[in-house]
Tab-separated table of C-alpha atoms in Angstrom:
chain	number	residue	atom	x	y	z
A	1	UNK	CA	-61.801	165.578	165.127
A	2	UNK	CA	-62.493	167.965	167.900
A	3	UNK	CA	-59.099	169.016	168.725
A	4	UNK	CA	-59.289	172.567	167.601
A	5	UNK	CA	-60.083	175.844	169.487
A	6	UNK	CA	-62.640	178.258	168.122
A	7	UNK	CA	-63.607	181.794	169.348
A	8	UNK	CA	-66.946	183.539	168.585
A	9	UNK	CA	-66.678	187.052	166.521
A	10	UNK	CA	-66.158	189.916	168.817
A	11	UNK	CA	-67.538	192.733	167.582
A	12	UNK	CA	-64.837	195.753	167.567
A	13	UNK	CA	-62.723	193.898	169.702
A	14	UNK	CA	-59.953	191.071	169.442
A	15	UNK	CA	-60.092	187.189	170.230
A	16	UNK	CA	-57.314	185.627	172.341
A	17	UNK	CA	-56.173	182.682	173.888
A	18	UNK	CA	-53.889	182.183	177.014
A	19	UNK	CA	-52.065	179.216	178.522
A	20	UNK	CA	-51.071	179.289	182.216
A	21	UNK	CA	-47.652	177.701	182.433
A	22	UNK	CA	-48.107	177.061	186.230
A	23	UNK	CA	-44.791	178.937	186.936
A	24	UNK	CA	-41.913	180.871	185.696
A	25	UNK	CA	-40.033	179.625	182.433
A	26	UNK	CA	-37.603	180.925	179.993
A	27	UNK	CA	-39.470	180.730	176.546
A	28	UNK	CA	-37.301	179.690	173.846
A	29	UNK	CA	-39.703	179.114	171.052
A	30	UNK	CA	-43.536	178.477	170.229
A	31	UNK	CA	-44.990	176.148	167.415
A	32	UNK	CA	-48.534	177.284	166.632
A	33	UNK	CA	-50.521	174.614	164.687
A	34	UNK	CA	-53.071	176.201	162.470
A	35	UNK	CA	-56.680	175.063	161.700
A	36	UNK	CA	-56.771	172.911	158.486
A	37	UNK	CA	-59.153	171.229	156.197
A	38	UNK	CA	-61.566	174.159	155.962
A	39	UNK	CA	-60.241	176.125	153.065
A	40	UNK	CA	-57.815	179.243	152.790
A	41	UNK	CA	-60.367	181.392	154.753
A	42	UNK	CA	-59.921	179.565	158.028
A	43	UNK	CA	-56.059	179.399	157.768
A	44	UNK	CA	-56.051	182.858	157.305
A	45	UNK	CA	-57.499	183.707	160.422
A	46	UNK	CA	-53.989	183.484	161.762
A	47	UNK	CA	-52.270	185.853	159.204
A	48	UNK	CA	-52.007	188.479	161.708
A	49	UNK	CA	-51.771	187.962	165.541
A	50	UNK	CA	-49.814	188.973	168.357
A	51	UNK	CA	-48.066	186.461	170.664
A	52	UNK	CA	-47.151	187.647	174.320
A	53	UNK	CA	-45.184	186.497	177.185
A	54	UNK	CA	-46.563	187.511	180.335
A	55	UNK	CA	-45.026	187.485	183.780
A	56	UNK	CA	-46.525	186.074	187.140
A	57	UNK	CA	-48.340	189.456	187.814
A	58	UNK	CA	-49.901	189.311	183.985
A	59	UNK	CA	-47.423	192.158	182.862
A	60	UNK	CA	-46.387	191.661	179.349
A	61	UNK	CA	-42.977	191.117	179.269
A	62	UNK	CA	-42.303	190.321	175.542
A	63	UNK	CA	-44.398	190.682	172.446
A	64	UNK	CA	-43.985	189.646	168.594
A	65	UNK	CA	-46.336	190.499	165.899
A	66	UNK	CA	-47.082	188.214	163.028
A	67	UNK	CA	-47.797	189.669	160.021
A	68	UNK	CA	-47.287	187.142	157.276
A	69	UNK	CA	-49.470	184.508	155.478
A	70	UNK	CA	-50.065	181.820	157.970
A	71	UNK	CA	-49.234	178.260	156.862
A	72	UNK	CA	-50.078	174.805	158.654
A	73	UNK	CA	-47.133	175.370	161.354
A	74	UNK	CA	-45.937	178.903	162.543
A	75	UNK	CA	-42.624	178.474	164.447
A	76	UNK	CA	-41.807	181.513	166.302
A	77	UNK	CA	-38.557	182.292	168.302
A	78	UNK	CA	-39.091	184.124	171.577
A	79	UNK	CA	-35.639	185.001	172.466
A	80	UNK	CA	-35.607	183.346	175.707
A	81	UNK	CA	-38.289	185.632	177.530
A	82	UNK	CA	-38.812	184.581	180.877
A	83	UNK	CA	-42.677	184.661	181.755
A	84	UNK	CA	-45.725	182.468	183.328
A	85	UNK	CA	-48.397	182.979	180.716
A	86	UNK	CA	-48.431	182.641	176.639
A	87	UNK	CA	-51.204	184.806	174.931
A	88	UNK	CA	-52.332	184.758	171.377
A	89	UNK	CA	-54.743	187.296	170.062
A	90	UNK	CA	-55.875	188.767	167.150
A	91	UNK	CA	-58.204	191.560	165.553
A	92	UNK	CA	-59.741	188.857	163.156
A	93	UNK	CA	-63.317	187.450	162.879
A	94	UNK	CA	-62.037	184.375	164.660
A	95	UNK	CA	-59.102	182.794	166.273
A	96	UNK	CA	-58.688	178.964	165.835
A	97	UNK	CA	-55.699	176.877	167.051
A	98	UNK	CA	-54.998	173.137	166.448
A	99	UNK	CA	-52.242	173.050	168.809
A	100	UNK	CA	-49.641	175.224	170.764
A	101	UNK	CA	-46.313	174.177	171.987
A	102	UNK	CA	-44.268	175.883	174.284
A	103	UNK	CA	-40.208	175.233	174.570
A	104	UNK	CA	-38.087	176.460	177.043
A	105	UNK	CA	-36.785	175.802	180.588
A	106	UNK	CA	-39.057	175.858	183.916
A	107	UNK	CA	-37.297	178.119	186.427
A	108	UNK	CA	-40.055	178.099	189.250
A	109	UNK	CA	-43.413	176.637	190.148
A	110	UNK	CA	-46.144	179.173	190.986
A	111	UNK	CA	-46.542	179.731	194.982
A	112	UNK	CA	-48.350	176.968	196.705
A	113	UNK	CA	-51.117	177.238	199.342
A	114	UNK	CA	-50.376	175.595	202.825
A	115	UNK	CA	-52.927	173.559	204.742
A	116	UNK	CA	-53.810	177.024	206.173
A	117	UNK	CA	-54.518	178.569	202.654
A	118	UNK	CA	-51.781	181.151	203.468
A	119	UNK	CA	-49.931	181.423	200.214
A	120	UNK	CA	-46.085	181.040	199.970
A	121	UNK	CA	-43.912	184.173	199.534
A	122	UNK	CA	-41.089	182.692	197.318
A	123	UNK	CA	-41.884	180.304	194.700
A	124	UNK	CA	-40.512	176.979	195.167
A	125	UNK	CA	-37.613	175.410	192.702
A	126	UNK	CA	-39.125	172.810	190.286
A	127	UNK	CA	-36.958	169.693	190.877
A	128	UNK	CA	-34.159	170.045	188.040
A	129	UNK	CA	-32.912	167.297	186.091
A	130	UNK	CA	-29.011	166.378	186.384
A	131	UNK	CA	-27.871	167.503	182.812
A	132	UNK	CA	-24.390	165.627	183.746
A	133	UNK	CA	-25.769	162.516	184.947
A	134	UNK	CA	-24.091	159.361	183.054
A	135	UNK	CA	-22.596	161.790	180.426
A	136	UNK	CA	-19.165	161.469	179.141
A	137	UNK	CA	-16.902	162.876	181.368
A	138	UNK	CA	-12.911	163.426	181.073
A	139	UNK	CA	-10.001	164.302	183.503
A	140	UNK	CA	-6.294	165.436	183.342
A	141	UNK	CA	-4.957	161.935	184.550
A	142	UNK	CA	-6.528	159.067	186.317
A	143	UNK	CA	-5.154	157.558	189.664
A	144	UNK	CA	-6.041	154.554	191.377
A	145	UNK	CA	-8.221	153.458	188.739
A	146	UNK	CA	-10.732	156.103	189.498
A	147	UNK	CA	-11.869	157.757	186.320
A	148	UNK	CA	-13.906	160.978	185.509
A	149	UNK	CA	-17.076	159.198	184.883
A	150	UNK	CA	-17.451	158.178	188.632
A	151	UNK	CA	-18.219	162.039	188.982
A	152	UNK	CA	-21.397	161.530	187.196
A	153	UNK	CA	-22.743	157.987	187.956
A	154	UNK	CA	-25.788	159.510	190.322
A	155	UNK	CA	-23.822	158.046	193.600
A	156	UNK	CA	-22.838	161.225	195.687
A	157	UNK	CA	-21.212	159.074	198.736
A	158	UNK	CA	-17.906	160.535	199.420
A	159	UNK	CA	-16.233	157.487	200.805
A	160	UNK	CA	-13.185	156.709	198.273
A	161	UNK	CA	-13.442	152.974	199.213
A	162	UNK	CA	-16.820	152.762	198.058
A	163	UNK	CA	-15.771	153.186	194.252
A	164	UNK	CA	-17.657	156.260	193.471
A	165	UNK	CA	-15.113	159.116	193.734
A	166	UNK	CA	-12.800	160.106	191.080
A	167	UNK	CA	-8.964	160.593	191.684
A	168	UNK	CA	-6.194	162.100	189.485
A	169	UNK	CA	-2.434	162.197	189.472
A	170	UNK	CA	-0.344	164.838	190.923
A	171	UNK	CA	-0.147	167.828	189.083
A	172	UNK	CA	-2.058	170.600	187.305
A	173	UNK	CA	-5.494	169.136	187.126
A	174	UNK	CA	-8.902	169.565	185.740
A	175	UNK	CA	-12.129	167.703	185.005
A	176	UNK	CA	-14.844	168.142	182.230
A	177	UNK	CA	-18.250	166.568	181.460
A	178	UNK	CA	-20.066	166.843	177.892
A	179	UNK	CA	-23.680	167.483	178.747
A	180	UNK	CA	-24.511	166.728	175.136
A	181	UNK	CA	-26.787	169.176	174.795
A	182	UNK	CA	-26.894	173.165	174.798
A	183	UNK	CA	-28.492	174.300	178.179
A	184	UNK	CA	-29.031	177.273	180.257
A	185	UNK	CA	-26.936	176.272	183.358
A	186	UNK	CA	-28.465	177.570	186.614
A	187	UNK	CA	-26.515	175.792	189.076
A	188	UNK	CA	-23.737	172.961	189.873
A	189	UNK	CA	-23.424	170.697	192.965
A	190	UNK	CA	-20.105	169.346	193.885
A	191	UNK	CA	-20.028	166.415	196.395
A	192	UNK	CA	-16.528	166.354	197.679
A	193	UNK	CA	-14.863	163.117	198.871
């Protein structure tokens, strides 16, 4: 169907494929979809390969050697390596990949160029989703009918009379939100009344 990569035979060298993530990310896992429908010979081209996570300066920060019989899908855990590129290489005759999926959390975008073509020195933070938005929240008590869910309704207005501020009764108080997902927490913003 025209959706499989294929390298040439490199005499005495290795074949490689690489993707630029256009920023720095924490890499959780990678799924590699092997070439199919050409017999066991094609699938065996992925029997031994190395997958590497490289940083912005192209230094290898994590490497994993795969030395097993390749199936249709190879799922590799990358132990949350932080990097900007994923490279797959082998010393076999060819390297064929049907699809590569990289899963993790994007931390930064690469530096951008200003209109004067001078690169920025610090990568800009990617817009991060609010993991708590509209998730179930609880608090130790509720005062003035101002429940815990008001702190995660997306409205940052601190005027209590506008109806988007939580309130507890007097005592030892707490507030909690269930993110309903396991996540790497980088920062928390709290908007006061």
